[in-house]
mmCIF file of C-alpha atoms in Angstrom:
data_model
loop_
_atom_site.group_PDB
_atom_site.id
_atom_site.type_symbol
_atom_site.label_atom_id
_atom_site.label_comp_id
_atom_site.label_asym_id
_atom_site.label_seq_id
_atom_site.Cartn_x
_atom_site.Cartn_y
_atom_site.Cartn_z
ATOM 1 C CA UNK A 6 -63.154 -128.975 -88.826
ATOM 2 C CA UNK A 7 -63.964 -125.255 -89.021
ATOM 3 C CA UNK A 8 -67.032 -125.809 -86.843
ATOM 4 C CA UNK A 9 -64.864 -127.480 -84.187
ATOM 5 C CA UNK A 10 -62.422 -124.573 -84.257
ATOM 6 C CA UNK A 11 -65.292 -122.098 -83.936
ATOM 7 C CA UNK A 12 -66.713 -124.022 -80.961
ATOM 8 C CA UNK A 13 -63.283 -124.195 -79.322
ATOM 9 C CA UNK A 14 -62.809 -120.443 -79.764
ATOM 10 C CA UNK A 15 -66.287 -119.766 -78.389
ATOM 11 C CA UNK A 16 -65.525 -121.946 -75.347
ATOM 12 C CA UNK A 17 -62.170 -120.215 -74.843
ATOM 13 C CA UNK A 18 -63.814 -116.776 -75.072
ATOM 14 C CA UNK A 19 -66.480 -117.820 -72.563
ATOM 15 C CA UNK A 20 -63.786 -119.058 -70.144
ATOM 16 C CA UNK A 21 -61.780 -115.863 -70.663
ATOM 17 C CA UNK A 22 -64.859 -113.795 -69.801
ATOM 18 C CA UNK A 23 -65.344 -115.921 -66.678
ATOM 19 C CA UNK A 24 -61.748 -115.343 -65.539
ATOM 20 C CA UNK A 25 -61.859 -111.626 -66.269
ATOM 21 C CA UNK A 26 -65.213 -111.445 -64.473
ATOM 22 C CA UNK A 27 -63.467 -112.939 -61.438
ATOM 23 C CA UNK A 28 -60.924 -110.126 -61.597
ATOM 24 C CA UNK A 29 -63.658 -107.502 -62.031
ATOM 25 C CA UNK A 30 -65.548 -108.943 -59.049
ATOM 26 C CA UNK A 31 -62.388 -108.722 -56.933
ATOM 27 C CA UNK A 32 -62.010 -105.085 -57.964
ATOM 28 C CA UNK A 33 -65.585 -103.920 -57.502
ATOM 29 C CA UNK A 34 -67.372 -106.311 -55.131
ATOM 30 C CA UNK A 35 -64.929 -107.894 -52.685
ATOM 31 C CA UNK A 36 -67.717 -108.616 -50.229
ATOM 32 C CA UNK A 37 -69.144 -111.214 -52.609
ATOM 33 C CA UNK A 38 -65.869 -112.158 -54.280
ATOM 34 C CA UNK A 39 -64.453 -115.602 -53.516
ATOM 35 C CA UNK A 40 -60.880 -116.718 -54.110
ATOM 36 C CA UNK A 41 -60.389 -119.315 -56.843
ATOM 37 C CA UNK A 42 -57.003 -120.915 -57.336
ATOM 38 C CA UNK A 43 -57.954 -122.043 -60.868
ATOM 39 C CA UNK A 44 -58.930 -118.521 -61.907
ATOM 40 C CA UNK A 45 -55.842 -117.015 -60.288
ATOM 41 C CA UNK A 46 -53.638 -119.530 -62.127
ATOM 42 C CA UNK A 47 -55.245 -118.582 -65.447
ATOM 43 C CA UNK A 48 -54.720 -114.873 -64.757
ATOM 44 C CA UNK A 49 -51.061 -115.441 -63.871
ATOM 45 C CA UNK A 50 -50.473 -117.732 -66.852
ATOM 46 C CA UNK A 51 -51.985 -115.216 -69.278
ATOM 47 C CA UNK A 52 -51.032 -111.871 -67.737
ATOM 48 C CA UNK A 53 -48.515 -111.052 -70.457
ATOM 49 C CA UNK A 54 -50.907 -111.856 -73.335
ATOM 50 C CA UNK A 55 -52.642 -108.638 -74.392
ATOM 51 C CA UNK A 56 -55.199 -110.614 -76.419
ATOM 52 C CA UNK A 57 -56.391 -112.375 -73.285
ATOM 53 C CA UNK A 58 -55.868 -109.601 -70.741
ATOM 54 C CA UNK A 59 -56.271 -106.125 -72.199
ATOM 55 C CA UNK A 60 -54.672 -102.959 -70.837
ATOM 56 C CA UNK A 61 -57.590 -102.075 -68.541
ATOM 57 C CA UNK A 62 -57.769 -105.554 -67.034
ATOM 58 C CA UNK A 63 -53.984 -105.607 -66.632
ATOM 59 C CA UNK A 64 -54.218 -102.451 -64.496
ATOM 60 C CA UNK A 65 -56.729 -104.226 -62.251
ATOM 61 C CA UNK A 66 -54.527 -107.324 -62.237
ATOM 62 C CA UNK A 67 -51.612 -105.221 -60.984
ATOM 63 C CA UNK A 68 -53.760 -104.105 -58.043
ATOM 64 C CA UNK A 69 -54.711 -107.744 -57.439
ATOM 65 C CA UNK A 70 -51.062 -108.807 -57.526
ATOM 66 C CA UNK A 71 -50.124 -106.001 -55.138
ATOM 67 C CA UNK A 72 -51.635 -108.016 -52.306
ATOM 68 C CA UNK A 73 -49.680 -111.116 -53.211
ATOM 69 C CA UNK A 74 -47.005 -112.259 -50.779
ATOM 70 C CA UNK A 75 -44.573 -115.087 -50.287
ATOM 71 C CA UNK A 76 -43.207 -117.558 -52.772
ATOM 72 C CA UNK A 77 -45.587 -116.761 -55.632
ATOM 73 C CA UNK A 78 -44.580 -113.100 -55.441
ATOM 74 C CA UNK A 79 -40.888 -114.062 -55.567
ATOM 75 C CA UNK A 80 -41.517 -116.353 -58.545
ATOM 76 C CA UNK A 81 -43.328 -113.583 -60.452
ATOM 77 C CA UNK A 82 -40.557 -111.112 -59.677
ATOM 78 C CA UNK A 83 -37.877 -113.604 -60.740
ATOM 79 C CA UNK A 84 -39.666 -114.400 -64.005
ATOM 80 C CA UNK A 85 -40.120 -110.699 -64.767
ATOM 81 C CA UNK A 86 -36.465 -109.891 -64.068
ATOM 82 C CA UNK A 87 -35.339 -112.862 -66.177
ATOM 83 C CA UNK A 88 -37.403 -111.734 -69.170
ATOM 84 C CA UNK A 89 -36.156 -108.157 -68.825
ATOM 85 C CA UNK A 90 -32.564 -109.445 -68.810
ATOM 86 C CA UNK A 91 -33.215 -111.590 -71.890
ATOM 87 C CA UNK A 92 -34.638 -108.611 -73.789
ATOM 88 C CA UNK A 93 -31.714 -106.430 -72.735
ATOM 89 C CA UNK A 94 -29.317 -109.115 -74.023
ATOM 90 C CA UNK A 95 -31.159 -109.265 -77.354
ATOM 91 C CA UNK A 96 -31.011 -105.467 -77.632
ATOM 92 C CA UNK A 97 -27.307 -105.442 -76.730
ATOM 93 C CA UNK A 98 -26.608 -108.072 -79.389
ATOM 94 C CA UNK A 99 -28.580 -106.057 -81.950
ATOM 95 C CA UNK A 100 -26.686 -102.882 -81.015
ATOM 96 C CA UNK A 101 -23.401 -104.771 -81.268
ATOM 97 C CA UNK A 102 -24.350 -106.149 -84.686
ATOM 98 C CA UNK A 103 -25.383 -102.672 -85.878
ATOM 99 C CA UNK A 104 -21.977 -101.338 -84.828
ATOM 100 C CA UNK A 105 -20.212 -104.313 -86.432
ATOM 101 C CA UNK A 106 -22.112 -103.757 -89.685
ATOM 102 C CA UNK A 107 -20.971 -100.119 -89.723
ATOM 103 C CA UNK A 108 -17.351 -101.192 -89.155
ATOM 104 C CA UNK A 109 -17.558 -103.833 -91.899
ATOM 105 C CA UNK A 110 -19.174 -101.442 -94.374
ATOM 106 C CA UNK A 111 -16.194 -101.691 -96.723
ATOM 107 C CA UNK A 112 -18.056 -103.470 -99.473
ATOM 108 C CA UNK A 113 -17.658 -106.859 -97.808
ATOM 109 C CA UNK A 114 -21.118 -108.336 -97.261
ATOM 110 C CA UNK A 115 -20.093 -110.952 -94.697
ATOM 111 C CA UNK A 116 -21.310 -110.314 -91.174
ATOM 112 C CA UNK A 117 -19.605 -111.759 -88.132
ATOM 113 C CA UNK A 118 -22.924 -112.552 -86.456
ATOM 114 C CA UNK A 119 -25.904 -113.974 -88.338
ATOM 115 C CA UNK A 120 -29.339 -112.367 -88.007
ATOM 116 C CA UNK A 121 -29.857 -111.545 -84.325
ATOM 117 C CA UNK A 122 -33.073 -112.419 -82.581
ATOM 118 C CA UNK A 123 -35.501 -109.507 -82.766
ATOM 119 C CA UNK A 124 -37.825 -108.219 -80.091
ATOM 120 C CA UNK A 125 -41.331 -108.757 -81.446
ATOM 121 C CA UNK A 126 -44.396 -106.657 -80.681
ATOM 122 C CA UNK A 127 -45.624 -109.359 -78.285
ATOM 123 C CA UNK A 128 -42.249 -109.335 -76.539
ATOM 124 C CA UNK A 129 -42.433 -105.542 -76.193
ATOM 125 C CA UNK A 130 -45.833 -105.858 -74.509
ATOM 126 C CA UNK A 131 -44.509 -108.556 -72.179
ATOM 127 C CA UNK A 132 -41.406 -106.461 -71.451
ATOM 128 C CA UNK A 133 -43.527 -103.456 -70.523
ATOM 129 C CA UNK A 134 -45.730 -105.595 -68.296
ATOM 130 C CA UNK A 135 -42.682 -107.222 -66.672
ATOM 131 C CA UNK A 136 -41.379 -103.772 -65.825
ATOM 132 C CA UNK A 137 -44.712 -102.957 -64.180
ATOM 133 C CA UNK A 138 -44.419 -106.165 -62.119
ATOM 134 C CA UNK A 139 -40.887 -105.248 -61.024
ATOM 135 C CA UNK A 140 -42.010 -101.719 -60.184
ATOM 136 C CA UNK A 141 -44.994 -103.077 -58.243
ATOM 137 C CA UNK A 142 -42.866 -105.371 -56.123
ATOM 138 C CA UNK A 143 -40.153 -102.736 -55.766
ATOM 139 C CA UNK A 144 -37.098 -104.786 -56.650
ATOM 140 C CA UNK A 145 -35.022 -105.028 -59.764
ATOM 141 C CA UNK A 146 -31.850 -106.987 -60.260
ATOM 142 C CA UNK A 147 -28.805 -104.963 -61.111
ATOM 143 C CA UNK A 148 -26.095 -106.259 -63.422
ATOM 144 C CA UNK A 149 -24.142 -107.608 -60.427
ATOM 145 C CA UNK A 150 -27.127 -109.769 -59.474
ATOM 146 C CA UNK A 151 -27.957 -107.728 -56.376
ATOM 147 C CA UNK A 152 -31.387 -106.276 -55.853
ATOM 148 C CA UNK A 153 -32.117 -102.632 -55.370
ATOM 149 C CA UNK A 154 -35.143 -100.981 -53.848
#
């Protein structure tokens, strides 16, 4: 069982290197670089995972995404804005609960709201990367649902 897991990890690492190599080739040798939908899909599916795409490769990925147009660009922007909104809602709930706890600090240990969802380290990384995506594409939804440049 452990041998199978080790082989699976080795295969995954080899594939990851292949996909990141595709991105590096785009960045440094576009004359010989060839588009691959499979590799692009992997990059897009894993762009928020810092274990798969490190900070340096994410910077290159942002340049790669800068040339993206059309529906895929709109989908990425929508997903990024949605995640940002979700994190802001979690933070607002946490802030509200912190205030409520201060108000209820009269010796009564009952809280109105149970433990709020917390923003994890992985979520913070994704949030930061989502903000880069929004900045790259130049649009962010305001609270009224309108977009601003």
